[in-house]
Amino acid sequence: MFDPASGHPYPDGHHADGTPAPHALLAPVRGLLGTWRGTGRGEYPTLDEEFTYEQEVTFSHDGRPFLRYESRAWLTDAEGHPLRPSARESGWWRLQPDGRVEALITQPTGIAEIAVGHAADGTVDLATHEVALTPTAKQVDATRRRYTLAGPATLTFAHDLAAVGVPLRHHLAARLVRGETAL
């Protein structure tokens, strides 16, 4: 199957009813397919104050039993105007027959995570299995991420973080809506 728009013989699918058809193991996460964008708030004890941000997350597939994951965020001021780029991640979520999820998530700041969890009832809950750091990356010990479909067009995101000597605690929360914006 050749996709003339992208020039690729095996295009990524962004919708559950599109081409290629999602693999059967993607059933627990089909509702995530597509691009989501919205706003959030963050905090952490090592930061001077809380912050606001915008986030865009895209989940796609190529017909095999895993999702391609892309996320980018940028800090915003009190009026919602962009200030500067913030977090960026990419990776793969491997779905298993019993709804287990194995996620590989990398960040340009030198952090690579392997997270494991479960997908069921519109929620994916992932927790750190292992973290690898480049020599100059900040210390990250663990994370927990929860993606919850709060409706057909709403996705909530929560991220807990254990880093730089602080135990696992709340870091980010966002409300995203389904959109057509591509990364």
mmCIF file of C-alpha atoms in Angstrom:
data_model
loop_
_atom_site.group_PDB
_atom_site.id
_atom_site.type_symbol
_atom_site.label_atom_id
_atom_site.label_comp_id
_atom_site.label_asym_id
_atom_site.label_seq_id
_atom_site.Cartn_x
_atom_site.Cartn_y
_atom_site.Cartn_z
ATOM 1 C CA MET A 1 0.000 0.000 0.000
ATOM 2 C CA PHE A 2 1.605 3.263 -1.103
ATOM 3 C CA ASP A 3 0.603 6.586 0.453
ATOM 4 C CA PRO A 4 1.071 9.267 -2.218
ATOM 5 C CA ALA A 5 0.702 12.081 0.339
ATOM 6 C CA SER A 6 3.711 10.999 2.410
ATOM 7 C CA GLY A 7 5.619 9.034 -0.208
ATOM 8 C CA HIS A 8 5.847 6.078 2.195
ATOM 9 C CA PRO A 9 4.856 2.544 1.222
ATOM 10 C CA TYR A 10 3.603 1.888 4.797
ATOM 11 C CA PRO A 11 1.909 5.008 6.181
ATOM 12 C CA ASP A 12 1.096 5.585 9.832
ATOM 13 C CA GLY A 13 -2.540 5.391 10.840
ATOM 14 C CA HIS A 14 -3.927 8.087 13.122
ATOM 15 C CA HIS A 15 -7.531 6.877 13.363
ATOM 16 C CA ALA A 16 -9.099 3.596 14.427
ATOM 17 C CA ASP A 17 -11.157 3.458 11.224
ATOM 18 C CA GLY A 18 -8.331 4.473 8.875
ATOM 19 C CA THR A 19 -5.692 2.702 6.865
ATOM 20 C CA PRO A 20 -3.798 0.681 7.854
ATOM 21 C CA ALA A 21 -6.208 -1.095 10.181
ATOM 22 C CA PRO A 22 -4.999 -1.161 13.796
ATOM 23 C CA HIS A 23 -3.622 -4.492 14.994
ATOM 24 C CA ALA A 24 -6.069 -6.402 17.239
ATOM 25 C CA LEU A 25 -3.759 -5.971 20.264
ATOM 26 C CA LEU A 26 -4.275 -2.196 20.027
ATOM 27 C CA ALA A 27 -7.952 -2.589 21.041
ATOM 28 C CA PRO A 28 -7.420 -1.184 24.596
ATOM 29 C CA VAL A 29 -5.726 1.968 23.225
ATOM 30 C CA ARG A 30 -7.546 2.602 19.928
ATOM 31 C CA GLY A 31 -9.307 5.583 21.471
ATOM 32 C CA LEU A 32 -5.934 7.323 21.882
ATOM 33 C CA LEU A 33 -5.140 7.315 18.157
ATOM 34 C CA GLY A 34 -4.733 10.797 16.742
ATOM 35 C CA THR A 35 -3.417 14.143 17.905
ATOM 36 C CA TRP A 36 -4.405 15.726 21.207
ATOM 37 C CA ARG A 37 -3.686 19.283 22.281
ATOM 38 C CA GLY A 38 -4.432 21.279 25.395
ATOM 39 C CA THR A 39 -3.178 23.059 28.481
ATOM 40 C CA GLY A 40 -1.778 21.986 31.788
ATOM 41 C CA ARG A 41 -0.149 23.017 35.033
ATOM 42 C CA GLY A 42 3.063 21.825 36.574
ATOM 43 C CA GLU A 43 5.007 22.058 39.783
ATOM 44 C CA TYR A 44 7.978 20.467 41.482
ATOM 45 C CA PRO A 45 9.800 21.199 44.768
ATOM 46 C CA THR A 46 13.007 22.153 42.932
ATOM 47 C CA LEU A 47 11.181 24.858 40.918
ATOM 48 C CA ASP A 48 10.529 28.362 42.248
ATOM 49 C CA GLU A 49 6.859 28.396 41.286
ATOM 50 C CA GLU A 50 4.067 26.567 39.497
ATOM 51 C CA PHE A 51 3.898 26.941 35.719
ATOM 52 C CA THR A 52 1.408 26.624 32.881
ATOM 53 C CA TYR A 53 2.072 24.899 29.607
ATOM 54 C CA GLU A 54 0.520 23.672 26.381
ATOM 55 C CA GLN A 55 1.040 20.112 25.200
ATOM 56 C CA GLU A 56 0.509 18.215 21.973
ATOM 57 C CA VAL A 57 0.517 14.404 21.953
ATOM 58 C CA THR A 58 0.193 12.174 18.884
ATOM 59 C CA PHE A 59 -0.443 8.433 18.882
ATOM 60 C CA SER A 60 -0.169 6.569 15.574
ATOM 61 C CA HIS A 61 0.459 3.025 14.332
ATOM 62 C CA ASP A 62 1.553 1.188 11.199
ATOM 63 C CA GLY A 63 -0.660 -1.882 11.563
ATOM 64 C CA ARG A 64 1.639 -3.699 13.973
ATOM 65 C CA PRO A 65 0.888 -4.195 17.725
ATOM 66 C CA PHE A 66 2.474 -0.991 18.992
ATOM 67 C CA LEU A 67 1.820 2.732 19.093
ATOM 68 C CA ARG A 68 4.184 5.450 18.017
ATOM 69 C CA TYR A 69 4.169 8.157 20.700
ATOM 70 C CA GLU A 70 5.214 11.800 20.245
ATOM 71 C CA SER A 71 4.788 14.571 22.803
ATOM 72 C CA ARG A 72 5.907 18.176 22.889
ATOM 73 C CA ALA A 73 5.180 20.964 25.323
ATOM 74 C CA TRP A 74 5.912 24.648 25.657
ATOM 75 C CA LEU A 75 5.668 26.982 28.637
ATOM 76 C CA THR A 76 3.030 29.729 28.530
ATOM 77 C CA ASP A 77 2.525 32.987 30.393
ATOM 78 C CA ALA A 78 -0.556 33.951 32.435
ATOM 79 C CA GLU A 79 -2.414 34.928 29.233
ATOM 80 C CA GLY A 80 -1.551 31.651 27.486
ATOM 81 C CA HIS A 81 1.091 33.105 25.155
ATOM 82 C CA PRO A 82 4.014 30.765 24.393
ATOM 83 C CA LEU A 83 7.242 31.576 26.248
ATOM 84 C CA ARG A 84 9.662 28.823 25.187
ATOM 85 C CA PRO A 85 9.867 25.123 24.309
ATOM 86 C CA SER A 86 9.688 22.755 27.254
ATOM 87 C CA ALA A 87 9.482 18.944 27.323
ATOM 88 C CA ARG A 88 9.719 16.776 24.228
ATOM 89 C CA GLU A 89 9.475 12.988 24.027
ATOM 90 C CA SER A 90 9.132 10.216 21.516
ATOM 91 C CA GLY A 91 8.840 6.495 21.765
ATOM 92 C CA TRP A 92 6.908 3.293 21.298
ATOM 93 C CA TRP A 93 4.247 1.552 23.320
ATOM 94 C CA ARG A 94 4.234 -2.237 22.872
ATOM 95 C CA LEU A 95 0.865 -3.835 23.610
ATOM 96 C CA GLN A 96 0.658 -7.361 25.015
ATOM 97 C CA PRO A 97 -2.276 -9.817 24.786
ATOM 98 C CA ASP A 98 -3.445 -9.249 28.376
ATOM 99 C CA GLY A 99 -3.533 -5.435 28.093
ATOM 100 C CA ARG A 100 -0.045 -4.959 29.481
ATOM 101 C CA VAL A 101 1.909 -2.088 27.974
ATOM 102 C CA GLU A 102 5.688 -1.836 27.665
ATOM 103 C CA ALA A 103 6.723 1.710 26.779
ATOM 104 C CA LEU A 104 10.048 3.044 25.556
ATOM 105 C CA ILE A 105 10.218 6.829 25.970
ATOM 106 C CA THR A 106 13.203 9.022 25.102
ATOM 107 C CA GLN A 107 13.865 12.697 25.711
ATOM 108 C CA PRO A 108 16.441 14.973 24.061
ATOM 109 C CA THR A 109 17.693 15.893 27.541
ATOM 110 C CA GLY A 110 19.463 12.525 27.792
ATOM 111 C CA ILE A 111 16.775 10.482 29.534
ATOM 112 C CA ALA A 112 15.504 7.121 28.259
ATOM 113 C CA GLU A 113 12.750 5.366 30.173
ATOM 114 C CA ILE A 114 11.296 1.902 30.028
ATOM 115 C CA ALA A 115 7.881 1.939 31.646
ATOM 116 C CA VAL A 116 5.408 -0.873 32.161
ATOM 117 C CA GLY A 117 1.753 -0.794 32.960
ATOM 118 C CA HIS A 118 -1.708 -1.700 31.822
ATOM 119 C CA ALA A 119 -4.347 -0.389 29.430
ATOM 120 C CA ALA A 120 -8.014 -0.940 30.290
ATOM 121 C CA ASP A 121 -11.310 0.941 30.408
ATOM 122 C CA GLY A 122 -9.923 4.020 28.639
ATOM 123 C CA THR A 123 -6.933 4.431 30.948
ATOM 124 C CA VAL A 124 -3.254 3.675 30.410
ATOM 125 C CA ASP A 125 -1.189 3.657 33.616
ATOM 126 C CA LEU A 126 2.576 3.397 33.164
ATOM 127 C CA ALA A 127 5.288 3.257 35.845
ATOM 128 C CA THR A 128 9.051 3.166 35.544
ATOM 129 C CA HIS A 129 10.725 -0.162 35.061
ATOM 130 C CA GLU A 130 14.134 1.325 34.315
ATOM 131 C CA VAL A 131 15.729 4.717 33.554
ATOM 132 C CA ALA A 132 18.932 5.235 31.576
ATOM 133 C CA LEU A 133 20.733 8.586 31.635
ATOM 134 C CA THR A 134 23.461 10.118 29.533
ATOM 135 C CA PRO A 135 26.444 11.393 31.565
ATOM 136 C CA THR A 136 25.124 14.987 31.630
ATOM 137 C CA ALA A 137 21.396 14.301 32.108
ATOM 138 C CA LYS A 138 19.679 15.347 35.328
ATOM 139 C CA GLN A 139 19.006 12.535 37.777
ATOM 140 C CA VAL A 140 15.607 10.909 37.201
ATOM 141 C CA ASP A 141 14.780 7.866 39.306
ATOM 142 C CA ALA A 142 11.148 7.102 38.463
ATOM 143 C CA THR A 143 7.992 8.363 36.751
ATOM 144 C CA ARG A 144 4.346 7.438 36.594
ATOM 145 C CA ARG A 145 2.123 8.542 33.709
ATOM 146 C CA ARG A 146 -1.639 8.180 33.422
ATOM 147 C CA TYR A 147 -3.572 8.860 30.228
ATOM 148 C CA THR A 148 -7.352 8.715 30.660
ATOM 149 C CA LEU A 149 -10.039 9.126 28.024
ATOM 150 C CA ALA A 150 -12.530 11.432 29.750
ATOM 151 C CA GLY A 151 -14.830 11.360 26.717
ATOM 152 C CA PRO A 152 -14.549 10.736 22.977
ATOM 153 C CA ALA A 153 -12.667 14.002 22.446
ATOM 154 C CA THR A 154 -10.961 14.591 25.825
ATOM 155 C CA LEU A 155 -7.777 13.045 27.216
ATOM 156 C CA THR A 156 -6.384 13.810 30.657
ATOM 157 C CA PHE A 157 -2.713 13.367 31.437
ATOM 158 C CA ALA A 158 -1.026 13.135 34.850
ATOM 159 C CA HIS A 159 2.696 12.729 35.420
ATOM 160 C CA ASP A 160 4.441 11.959 38.709
ATOM 161 C CA LEU A 161 8.221 12.319 38.954
ATOM 162 C CA ALA A 162 11.060 11.231 41.272
ATOM 163 C CA ALA A 163 14.146 13.252 40.358
ATOM 164 C CA VAL A 164 17.146 15.120 41.757
ATOM 165 C CA GLY A 165 16.674 13.692 45.262
ATOM 166 C CA VAL A 166 12.893 14.244 45.487
ATOM 167 C CA PRO A 167 10.716 11.119 45.955
ATOM 168 C CA LEU A 168 7.894 10.306 43.532
ATOM 169 C CA ARG A 169 5.276 13.074 43.587
ATOM 170 C CA HIS A 170 2.897 15.000 41.339
ATOM 171 C CA HIS A 171 4.603 17.014 38.577
ATOM 172 C CA LEU A 172 2.209 17.650 35.650
ATOM 173 C CA ALA A 173 -1.495 17.526 34.822
ATOM 174 C CA ALA A 174 -3.110 18.451 31.499
ATOM 175 C CA ARG A 175 -6.448 18.290 29.734
ATOM 176 C CA LEU A 176 -6.105 17.643 26.008
ATOM 177 C CA VAL A 177 -8.718 17.630 23.242
ATOM 178 C CA ARG A 178 -8.656 15.692 20.019
ATOM 179 C CA GLY A 179 -7.464 17.755 17.075
ATOM 180 C CA GLU A 180 -5.975 17.519 13.624
ATOM 181 C CA THR A 181 -2.700 19.352 14.327
ATOM 182 C CA ALA A 182 0.286 17.189 13.413
ATOM 183 C CA LEU A 183 3.713 17.279 15.007
#
